[in-house]
Every structure is written in C-alpha cells, then in structure tokens.
PDB file of C-alpha atoms in Angstrom:
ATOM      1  CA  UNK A   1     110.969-154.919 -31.906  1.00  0.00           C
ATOM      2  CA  UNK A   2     107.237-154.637 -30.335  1.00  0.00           C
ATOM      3  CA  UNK A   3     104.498-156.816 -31.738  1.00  0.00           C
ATOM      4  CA  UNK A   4     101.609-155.340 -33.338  1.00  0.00           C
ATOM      5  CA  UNK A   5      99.026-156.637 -34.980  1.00  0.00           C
ATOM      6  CA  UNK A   6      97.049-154.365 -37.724  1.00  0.00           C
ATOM      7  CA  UNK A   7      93.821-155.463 -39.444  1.00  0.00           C
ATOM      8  CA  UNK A   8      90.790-152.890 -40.823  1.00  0.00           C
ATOM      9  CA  UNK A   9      91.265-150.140 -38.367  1.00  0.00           C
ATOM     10  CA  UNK A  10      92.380-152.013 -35.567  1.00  0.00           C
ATOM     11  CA  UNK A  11      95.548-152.208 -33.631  1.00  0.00           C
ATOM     12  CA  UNK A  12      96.143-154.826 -30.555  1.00  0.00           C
ATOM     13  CA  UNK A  13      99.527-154.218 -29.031  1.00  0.00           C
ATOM     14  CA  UNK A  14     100.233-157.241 -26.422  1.00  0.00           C
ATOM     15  CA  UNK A  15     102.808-154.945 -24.465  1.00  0.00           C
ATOM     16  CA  UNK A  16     100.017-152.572 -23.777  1.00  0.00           C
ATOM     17  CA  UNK A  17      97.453-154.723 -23.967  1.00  0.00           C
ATOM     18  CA  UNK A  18      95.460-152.560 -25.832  1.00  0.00           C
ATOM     19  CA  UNK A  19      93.367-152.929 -28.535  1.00  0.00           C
ATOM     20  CA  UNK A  20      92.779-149.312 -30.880  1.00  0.00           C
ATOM     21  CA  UNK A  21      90.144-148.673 -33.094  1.00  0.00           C
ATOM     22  CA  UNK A  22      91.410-146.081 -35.769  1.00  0.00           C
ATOM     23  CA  UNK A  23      93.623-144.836 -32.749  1.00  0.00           C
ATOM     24  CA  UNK A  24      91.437-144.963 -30.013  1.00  0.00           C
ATOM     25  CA  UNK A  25      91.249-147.127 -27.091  1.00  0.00           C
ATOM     26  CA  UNK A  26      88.458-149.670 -26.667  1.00  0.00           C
ATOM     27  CA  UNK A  27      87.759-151.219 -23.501  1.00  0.00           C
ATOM     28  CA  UNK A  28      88.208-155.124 -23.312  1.00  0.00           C
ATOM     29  CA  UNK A  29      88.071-157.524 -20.220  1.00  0.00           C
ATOM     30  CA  UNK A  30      91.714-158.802 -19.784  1.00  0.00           C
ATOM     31  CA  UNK A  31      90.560-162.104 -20.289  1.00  0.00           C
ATOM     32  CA  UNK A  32      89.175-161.182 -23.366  1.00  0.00           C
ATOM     33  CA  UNK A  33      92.071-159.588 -24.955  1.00  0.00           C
ATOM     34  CA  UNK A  34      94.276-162.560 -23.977  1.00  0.00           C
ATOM     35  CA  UNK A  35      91.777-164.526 -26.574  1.00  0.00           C
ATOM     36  CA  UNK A  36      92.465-162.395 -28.925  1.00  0.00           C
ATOM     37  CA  UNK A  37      95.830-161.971 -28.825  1.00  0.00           C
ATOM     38  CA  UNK A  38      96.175-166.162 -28.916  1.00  0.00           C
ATOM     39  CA  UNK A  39      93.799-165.937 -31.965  1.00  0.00           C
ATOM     40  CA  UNK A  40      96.031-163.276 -33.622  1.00  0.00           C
ATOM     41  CA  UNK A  41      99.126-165.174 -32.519  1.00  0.00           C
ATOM     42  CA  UNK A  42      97.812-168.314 -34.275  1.00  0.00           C
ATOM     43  CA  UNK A  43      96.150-166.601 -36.914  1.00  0.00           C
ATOM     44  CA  UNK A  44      95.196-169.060 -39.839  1.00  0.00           C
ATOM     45  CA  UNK A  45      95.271-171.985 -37.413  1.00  0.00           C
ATOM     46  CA  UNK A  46      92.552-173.185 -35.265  1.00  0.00           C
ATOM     47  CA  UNK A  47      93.078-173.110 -32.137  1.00  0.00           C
ATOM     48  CA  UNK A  48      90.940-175.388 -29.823  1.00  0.00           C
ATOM     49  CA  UNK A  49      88.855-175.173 -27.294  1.00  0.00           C
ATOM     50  CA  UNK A  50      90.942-176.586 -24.832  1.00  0.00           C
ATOM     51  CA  UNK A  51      94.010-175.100 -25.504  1.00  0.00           C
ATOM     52  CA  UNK A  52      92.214-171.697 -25.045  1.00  0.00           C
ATOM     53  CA  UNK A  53      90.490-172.663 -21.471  1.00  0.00           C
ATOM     54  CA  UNK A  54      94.728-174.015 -21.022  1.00  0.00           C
ATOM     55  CA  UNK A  55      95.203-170.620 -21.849  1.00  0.00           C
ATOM     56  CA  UNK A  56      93.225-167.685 -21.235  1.00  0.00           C
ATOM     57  CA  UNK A  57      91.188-169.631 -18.039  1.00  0.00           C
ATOM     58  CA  UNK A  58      94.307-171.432 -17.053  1.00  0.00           C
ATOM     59  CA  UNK A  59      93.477-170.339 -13.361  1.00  0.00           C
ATOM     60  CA  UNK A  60      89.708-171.246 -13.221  1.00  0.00           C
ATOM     61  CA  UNK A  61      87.071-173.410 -14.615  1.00  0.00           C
ATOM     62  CA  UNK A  62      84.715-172.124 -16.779  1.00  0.00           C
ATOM     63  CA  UNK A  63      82.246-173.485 -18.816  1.00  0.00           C
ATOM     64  CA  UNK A  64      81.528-173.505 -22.882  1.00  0.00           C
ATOM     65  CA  UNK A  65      79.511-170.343 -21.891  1.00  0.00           C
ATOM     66  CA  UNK A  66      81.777-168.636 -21.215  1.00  0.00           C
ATOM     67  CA  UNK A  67      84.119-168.840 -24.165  1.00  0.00           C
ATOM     68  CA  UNK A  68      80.502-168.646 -26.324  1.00  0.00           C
ATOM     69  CA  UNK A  69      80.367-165.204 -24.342  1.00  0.00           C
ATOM     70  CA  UNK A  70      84.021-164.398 -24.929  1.00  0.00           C
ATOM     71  CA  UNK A  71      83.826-164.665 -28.857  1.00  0.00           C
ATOM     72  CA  UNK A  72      80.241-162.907 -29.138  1.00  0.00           C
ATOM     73  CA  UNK A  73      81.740-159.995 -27.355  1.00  0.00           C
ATOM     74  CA  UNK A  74      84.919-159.935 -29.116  1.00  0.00           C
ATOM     75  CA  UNK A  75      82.992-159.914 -31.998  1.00  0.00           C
ATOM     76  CA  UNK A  76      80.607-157.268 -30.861  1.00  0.00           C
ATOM     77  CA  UNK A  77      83.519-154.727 -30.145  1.00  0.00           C
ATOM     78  CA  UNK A  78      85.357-155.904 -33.593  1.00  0.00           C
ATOM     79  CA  UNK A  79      81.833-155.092 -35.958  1.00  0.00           C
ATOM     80  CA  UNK A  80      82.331-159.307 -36.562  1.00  0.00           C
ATOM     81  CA  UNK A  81      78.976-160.732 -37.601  1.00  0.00           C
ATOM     82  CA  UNK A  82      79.082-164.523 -36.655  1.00  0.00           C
ATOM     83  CA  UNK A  83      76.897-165.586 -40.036  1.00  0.00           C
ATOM     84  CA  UNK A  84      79.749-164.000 -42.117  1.00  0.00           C
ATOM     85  CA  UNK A  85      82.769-163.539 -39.919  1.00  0.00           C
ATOM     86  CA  UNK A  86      85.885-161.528 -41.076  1.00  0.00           C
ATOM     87  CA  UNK A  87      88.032-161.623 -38.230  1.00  0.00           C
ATOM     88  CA  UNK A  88      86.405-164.758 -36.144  1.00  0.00           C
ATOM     89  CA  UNK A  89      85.472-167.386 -37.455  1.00  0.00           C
ATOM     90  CA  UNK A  90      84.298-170.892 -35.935  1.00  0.00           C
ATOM     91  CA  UNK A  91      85.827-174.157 -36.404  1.00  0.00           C
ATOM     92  CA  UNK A  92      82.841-176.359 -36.101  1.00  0.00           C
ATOM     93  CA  UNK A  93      83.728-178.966 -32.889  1.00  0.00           C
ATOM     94  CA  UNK A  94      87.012-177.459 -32.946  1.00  0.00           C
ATOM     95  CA  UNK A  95      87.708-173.977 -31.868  1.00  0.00           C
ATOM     96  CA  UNK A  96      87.784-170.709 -33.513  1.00  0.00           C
ATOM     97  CA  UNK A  97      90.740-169.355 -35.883  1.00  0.00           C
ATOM     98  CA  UNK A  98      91.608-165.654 -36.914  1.00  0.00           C
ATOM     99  CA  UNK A  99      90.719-165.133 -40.301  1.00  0.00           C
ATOM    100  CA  UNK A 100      91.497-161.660 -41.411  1.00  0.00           C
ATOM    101  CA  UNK A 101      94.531-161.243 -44.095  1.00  0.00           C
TER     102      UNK A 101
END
C-alpha cells in the first residue's frame, strides 16, 4: 500500500515525491519536500530543530536560516499564513509540527 497524505487540496506522495495541488504538480526543492514529508510523518508531534537538520541537512551544515527559509517557502506554496497557520505551525524554541486534521 503507497502512502499518501491528503489535506485541503493537497496531495504529497513520498514515492513520487510529489506534492499536487487539486491534481496538479507544484514544484518544490527536494530538500524542501523531505521537510514536509517528516512534518506529515510526525504530524501532531513537534519535531525539533535538530532532528530536522539530522534529517533533511543530514549531509551539510546549514544554519537557522535556512530552515527559517525552508518553512516560509513551504508555507508560501501551501497558502500557510505564519500569524494563523493551518498546516505549519511553530513550536516556540522547539521546532515546528503539522497541524492540519
């Protein structure tokens, strides 16, 4: 059985690593749809900072930016507004969870 994850109009499929809006194919930066298929994976939970760098940067060192830069954009391309987030929300010193039902 494939993994999919539905919320609004969206579709990520981690086999294809594709995310769909309403059936159509946006365009992500690999790294970035490795964040949020660990954020859908762990939906509910927060997952830290650290473990993300552990896992979507695993091969480089970035900075704080970076993930800052990460979210915003995921956020961008999801309609997210980081005042009131439905899908992303920030765990203050933490993280960020997956917050969509």
């Amino acid at each position: 059985m494939k993994v999919r994850y539905r919320f609004g109009d969206f579709c990520v499929s981690p086999a294809r690593r594709v995310l769909l809006r309403s059936g159509r194919e946006l365009a992500l930066i690999p790294r970035y749809l490795d964040l949020l298929i660990l954020l859908l994976e762990r939906r509910h939970e927060a997952v830290h900072r650290r473990e993300i760098f552990e896992t979507v940067w695993s091969d480089v060192v970035v900075s704080d930016g970076a993930l800052s830069q990460a979210v915003r954009t995921l956020r961008r391309t999801l309609g997210d507004d980081s005042r009131e987030p439905v899908y992303i929300r920030t765990v203050s010193r933490h993280g960020y969870r997956f917050a969509f039902d």
